[in-house]
Short mmCIF file of C-alpha atoms in Angstrom, two decimals:
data_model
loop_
_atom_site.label_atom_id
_atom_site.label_comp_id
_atom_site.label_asym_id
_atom_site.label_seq_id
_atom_site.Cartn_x
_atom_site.Cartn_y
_atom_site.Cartn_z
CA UNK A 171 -5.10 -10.80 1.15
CA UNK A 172 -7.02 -14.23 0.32
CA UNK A 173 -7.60 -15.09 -3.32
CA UNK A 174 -11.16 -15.60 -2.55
CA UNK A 175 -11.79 -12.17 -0.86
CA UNK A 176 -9.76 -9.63 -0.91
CA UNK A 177 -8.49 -9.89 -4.09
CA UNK A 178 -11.47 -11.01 -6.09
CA UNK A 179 -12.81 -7.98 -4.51
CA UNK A 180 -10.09 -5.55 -6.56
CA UNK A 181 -10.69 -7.72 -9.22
CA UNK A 182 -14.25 -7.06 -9.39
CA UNK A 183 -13.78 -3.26 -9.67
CA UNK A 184 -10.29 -2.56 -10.95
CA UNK A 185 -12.22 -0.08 -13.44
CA UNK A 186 -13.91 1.97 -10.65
CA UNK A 187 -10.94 1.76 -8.10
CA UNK A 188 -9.37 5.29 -8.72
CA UNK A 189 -13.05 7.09 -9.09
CA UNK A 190 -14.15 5.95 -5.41
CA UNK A 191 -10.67 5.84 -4.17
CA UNK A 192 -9.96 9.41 -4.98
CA UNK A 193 -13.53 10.61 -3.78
CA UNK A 194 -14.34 8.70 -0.82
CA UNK A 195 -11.20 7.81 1.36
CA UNK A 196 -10.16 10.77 3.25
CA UNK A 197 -6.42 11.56 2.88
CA UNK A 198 -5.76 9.54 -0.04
CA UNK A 199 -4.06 12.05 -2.10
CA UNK A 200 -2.06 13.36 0.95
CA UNK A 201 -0.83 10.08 1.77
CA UNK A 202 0.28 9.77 -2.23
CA UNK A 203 1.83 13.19 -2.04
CA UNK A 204 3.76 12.04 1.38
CA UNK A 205 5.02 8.85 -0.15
CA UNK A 206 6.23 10.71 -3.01
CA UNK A 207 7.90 13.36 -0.86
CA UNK A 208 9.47 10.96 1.48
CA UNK A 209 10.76 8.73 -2.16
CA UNK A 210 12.66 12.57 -2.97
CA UNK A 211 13.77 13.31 -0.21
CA UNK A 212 15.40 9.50 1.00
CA UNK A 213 16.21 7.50 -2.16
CA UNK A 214 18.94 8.62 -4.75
CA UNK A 215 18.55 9.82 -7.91
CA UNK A 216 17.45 6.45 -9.76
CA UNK A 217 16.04 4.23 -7.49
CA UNK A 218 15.03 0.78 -7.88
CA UNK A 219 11.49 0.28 -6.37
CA UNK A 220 9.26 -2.31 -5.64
CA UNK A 221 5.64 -0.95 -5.64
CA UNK A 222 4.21 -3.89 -3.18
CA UNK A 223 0.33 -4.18 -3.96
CA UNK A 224 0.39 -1.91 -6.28
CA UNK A 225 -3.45 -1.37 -6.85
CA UNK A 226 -3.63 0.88 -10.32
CA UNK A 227 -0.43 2.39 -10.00
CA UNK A 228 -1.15 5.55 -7.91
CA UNK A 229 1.84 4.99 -5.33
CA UNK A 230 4.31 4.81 -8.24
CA UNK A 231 2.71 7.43 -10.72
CA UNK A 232 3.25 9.96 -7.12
CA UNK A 233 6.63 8.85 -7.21
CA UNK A 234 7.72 9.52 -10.60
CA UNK A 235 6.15 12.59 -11.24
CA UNK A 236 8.52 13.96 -8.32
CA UNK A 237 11.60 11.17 -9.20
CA UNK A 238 10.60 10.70 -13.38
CA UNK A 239 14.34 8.78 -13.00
CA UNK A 240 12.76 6.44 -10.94
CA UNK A 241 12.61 2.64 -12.00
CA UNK A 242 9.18 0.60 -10.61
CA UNK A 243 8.52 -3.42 -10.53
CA UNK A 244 4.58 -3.61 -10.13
CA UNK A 245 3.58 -6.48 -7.78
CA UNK A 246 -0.17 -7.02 -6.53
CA UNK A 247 -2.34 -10.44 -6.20
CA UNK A 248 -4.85 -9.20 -8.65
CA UNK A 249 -3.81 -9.34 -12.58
CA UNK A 250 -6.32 -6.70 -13.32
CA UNK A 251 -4.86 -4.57 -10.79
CA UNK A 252 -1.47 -5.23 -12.19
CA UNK A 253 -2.42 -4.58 -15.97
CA UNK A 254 -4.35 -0.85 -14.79
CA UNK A 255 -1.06 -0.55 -13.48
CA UNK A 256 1.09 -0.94 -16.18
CA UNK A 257 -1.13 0.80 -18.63
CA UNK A 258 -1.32 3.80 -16.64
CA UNK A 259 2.38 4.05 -16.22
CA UNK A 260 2.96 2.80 -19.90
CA UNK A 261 1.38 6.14 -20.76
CA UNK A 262 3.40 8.50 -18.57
CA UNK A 263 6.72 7.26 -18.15
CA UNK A 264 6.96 3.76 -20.29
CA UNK A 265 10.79 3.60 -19.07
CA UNK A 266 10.09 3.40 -15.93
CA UNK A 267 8.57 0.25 -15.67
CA UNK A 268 10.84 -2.54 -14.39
CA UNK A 269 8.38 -5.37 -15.09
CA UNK A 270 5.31 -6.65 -13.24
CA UNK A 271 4.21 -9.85 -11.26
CA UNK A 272 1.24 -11.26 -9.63
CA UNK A 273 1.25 -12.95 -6.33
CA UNK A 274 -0.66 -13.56 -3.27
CA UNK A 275 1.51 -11.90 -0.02
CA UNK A 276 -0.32 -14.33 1.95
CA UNK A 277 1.36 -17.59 0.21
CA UNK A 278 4.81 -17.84 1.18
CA UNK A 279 6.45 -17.75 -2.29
CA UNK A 280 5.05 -14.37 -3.05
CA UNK A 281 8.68 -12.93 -3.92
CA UNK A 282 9.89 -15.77 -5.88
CA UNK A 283 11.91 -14.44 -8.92
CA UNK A 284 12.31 -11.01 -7.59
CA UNK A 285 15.48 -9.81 -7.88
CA UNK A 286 17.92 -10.35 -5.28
CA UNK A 287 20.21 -7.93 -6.10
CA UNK A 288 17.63 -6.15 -3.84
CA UNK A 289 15.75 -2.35 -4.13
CA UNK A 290 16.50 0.94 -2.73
CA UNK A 291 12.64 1.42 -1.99
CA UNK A 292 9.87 -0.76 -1.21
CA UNK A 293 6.71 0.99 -1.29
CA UNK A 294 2.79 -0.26 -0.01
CA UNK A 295 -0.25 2.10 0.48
CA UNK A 296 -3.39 0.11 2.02
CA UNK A 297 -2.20 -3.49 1.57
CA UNK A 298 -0.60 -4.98 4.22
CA UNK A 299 -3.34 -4.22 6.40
CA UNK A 300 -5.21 -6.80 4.71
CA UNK A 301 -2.37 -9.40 5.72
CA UNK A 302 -3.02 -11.68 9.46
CA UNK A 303 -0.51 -10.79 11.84
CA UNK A 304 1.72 -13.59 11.29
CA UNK A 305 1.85 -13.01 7.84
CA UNK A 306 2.46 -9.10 7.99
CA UNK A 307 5.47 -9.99 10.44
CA UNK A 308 6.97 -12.99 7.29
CA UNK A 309 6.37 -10.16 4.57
CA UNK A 310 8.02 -7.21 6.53
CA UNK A 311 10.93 -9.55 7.28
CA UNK A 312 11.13 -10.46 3.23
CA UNK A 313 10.44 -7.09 2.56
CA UNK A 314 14.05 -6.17 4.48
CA UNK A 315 15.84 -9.26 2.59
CA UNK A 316 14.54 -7.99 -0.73
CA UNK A 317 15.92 -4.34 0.36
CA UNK A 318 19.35 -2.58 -0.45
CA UNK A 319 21.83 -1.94 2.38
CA UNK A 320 20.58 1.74 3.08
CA UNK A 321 17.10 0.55 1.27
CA UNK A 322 14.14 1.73 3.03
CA UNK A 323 10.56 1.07 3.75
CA UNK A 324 7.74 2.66 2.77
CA UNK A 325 3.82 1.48 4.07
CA UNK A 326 0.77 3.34 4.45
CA UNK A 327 -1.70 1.16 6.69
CA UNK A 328 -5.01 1.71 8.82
CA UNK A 329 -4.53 1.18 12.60
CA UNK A 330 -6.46 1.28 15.59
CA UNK A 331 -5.54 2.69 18.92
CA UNK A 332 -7.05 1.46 22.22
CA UNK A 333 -9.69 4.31 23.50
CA UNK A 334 -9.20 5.97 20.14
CA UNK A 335 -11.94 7.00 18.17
CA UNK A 336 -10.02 7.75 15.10
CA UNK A 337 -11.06 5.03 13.30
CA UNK A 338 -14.53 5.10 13.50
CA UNK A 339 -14.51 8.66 12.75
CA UNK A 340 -12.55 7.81 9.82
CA UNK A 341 -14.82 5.70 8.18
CA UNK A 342 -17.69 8.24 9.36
CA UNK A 343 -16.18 10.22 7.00
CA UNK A 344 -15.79 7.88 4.44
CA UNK A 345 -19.02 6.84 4.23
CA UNK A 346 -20.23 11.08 3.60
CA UNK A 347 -18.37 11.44 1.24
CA UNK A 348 -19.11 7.84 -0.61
CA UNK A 349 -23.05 9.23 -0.14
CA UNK A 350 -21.91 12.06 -2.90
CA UNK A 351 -20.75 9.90 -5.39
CA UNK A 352 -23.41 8.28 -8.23
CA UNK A 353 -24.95 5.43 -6.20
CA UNK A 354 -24.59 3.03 -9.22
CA UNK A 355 -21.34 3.24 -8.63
CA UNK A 356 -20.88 4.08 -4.95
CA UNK A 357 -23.27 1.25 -3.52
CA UNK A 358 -21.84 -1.30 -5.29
CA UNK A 359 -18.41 -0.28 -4.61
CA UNK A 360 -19.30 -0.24 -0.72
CA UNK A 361 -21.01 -3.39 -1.00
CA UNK A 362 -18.39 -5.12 -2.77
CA UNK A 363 -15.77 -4.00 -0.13
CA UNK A 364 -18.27 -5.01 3.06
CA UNK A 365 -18.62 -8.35 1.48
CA UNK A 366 -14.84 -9.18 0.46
CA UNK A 367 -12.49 -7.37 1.47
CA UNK A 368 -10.81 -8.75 4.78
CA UNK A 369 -8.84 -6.21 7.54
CA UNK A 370 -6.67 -6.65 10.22
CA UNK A 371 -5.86 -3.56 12.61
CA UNK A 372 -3.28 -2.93 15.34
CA UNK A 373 -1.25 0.11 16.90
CA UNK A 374 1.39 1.72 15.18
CA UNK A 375 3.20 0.96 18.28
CA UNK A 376 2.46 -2.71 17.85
CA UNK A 377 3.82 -2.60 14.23
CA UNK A 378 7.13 -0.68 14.75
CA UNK A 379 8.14 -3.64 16.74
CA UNK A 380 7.59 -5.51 14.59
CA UNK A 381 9.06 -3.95 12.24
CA UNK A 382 12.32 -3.68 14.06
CA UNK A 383 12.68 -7.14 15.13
CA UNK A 384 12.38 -7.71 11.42
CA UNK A 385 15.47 -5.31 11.45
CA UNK A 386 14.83 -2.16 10.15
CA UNK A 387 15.88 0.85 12.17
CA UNK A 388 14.86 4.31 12.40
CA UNK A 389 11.19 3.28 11.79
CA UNK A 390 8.89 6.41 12.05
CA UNK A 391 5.42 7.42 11.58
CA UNK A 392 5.74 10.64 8.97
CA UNK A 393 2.03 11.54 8.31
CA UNK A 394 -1.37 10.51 9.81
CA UNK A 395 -4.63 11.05 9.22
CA UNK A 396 -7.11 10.04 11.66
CA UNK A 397 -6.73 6.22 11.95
CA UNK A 398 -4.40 5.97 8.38
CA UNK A 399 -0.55 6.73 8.70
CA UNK A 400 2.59 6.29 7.09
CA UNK A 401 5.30 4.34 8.61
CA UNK A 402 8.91 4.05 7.05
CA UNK A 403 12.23 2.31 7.98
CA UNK A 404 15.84 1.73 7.03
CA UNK A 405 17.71 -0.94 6.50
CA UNK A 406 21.26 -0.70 7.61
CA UNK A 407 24.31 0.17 5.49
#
């Protein structure tokens, strides 16, 4: 994420993120549902999570409604992100909410202040795509400091697979369904993400090395659709 693209580009439509998000990205609501399922069935009863890039809160609101015990810090780069966040969860489950902070994953003091006593969960759905390689590989290695022995790893991501043509079919379908939507909203939206918002794609094959040289074991893809999967890892007791 730069603070001059990508995250001026959630800024700009923090108020029209869950309409098109919900509507036009295929497997959105599965992924939430997975991420939630995996939370249940992995964490214990009152886990401390980190929602990393927490957009409006959708990862987290998933999560409680199957864990309501559940306690979430919010973390994104944009503030408007952050306060949707907060006000949505405010409303549902105000006890849940550990606190909130904004920062930039792409500046290296993104997890000053965050509690080292660590989390049982970290969770990320669409951000760390947005991250260069080398900075991916520095925040899944903080990610597994910031972690719990036993603590695990939760990120939803895009990829792209050599001779694949999941990805373009992906955002084939994207773009149908975005065509459905009101195109005040829809076109601006679109034009705002074409413009801004910045994306770097590998193999999941790639990325669970990396993720294991950062440390974490037992690092499996649970869920894909087309070109978008979720990966999760432990790290050791």
């Amino acid at each position: 994420m730069s603070e001059n693209s990508t995250i001026s580009c959630y800024d700009n439509h923090t108020r029209l993120y869950d309409t098109y998000q919900f509507a036009v990205v295929p497997g959105y609501r599965e992924m939430l549902d997975l991420v939630a399922e995996a939370a249940a069935r992995y964490l214990p009863q009152q886990p401390k999570i980190l929602d990393l890039g927490c957009g409006t809160g959708n990862a987290s609101m998933s999560i409680l409604r199957e864990m309501p015990t559940a306690s979430i810090l919010l973390l994104d780069g944009s503030e408007k992100m952050v306060c949707a966040a907060k006000d949505k969860l405010s409303h549902s489950n105000p006890g849940a909410i550990l606190g909130s902070r904004v920062a930039d994953l792409t500046k290296e003091n993104w997890a000053e202040e965050l509690d080292r006593e660590g989390y049982d969960c970290i969770v990320s759905t669409l951000v760390l795509e947005h991250l260069p390689f080398d900075r991916y590989k520095a925040v899944i290695r903080e990610c597994f400091r910031l972690l719990k022995p036993g603590g695990w790893l939760f990120s939803s991501e895009g990829y792209s697979e050599e001779g694949s043509d999941m990805q373009a079919w992906f955002f084939q379908e994207m773009e149908k369904r975005r065509l459905k939507l009101d195109p005040r909203l829809s076109d601006f939206v679109a034009q705002l993400r074409n413009e801004k918002e910045v994306h770097y794609y590998t193999t999941k094959a790639k990325k669970m090395e990396w993720w294991e040289h950062a440390g974490f074991l037992h690092v499996n893809v649970t869920w894909q659709y087309l070109c978008l999967a979720l990966m999760v890892g432990k790290k050791e007791i």
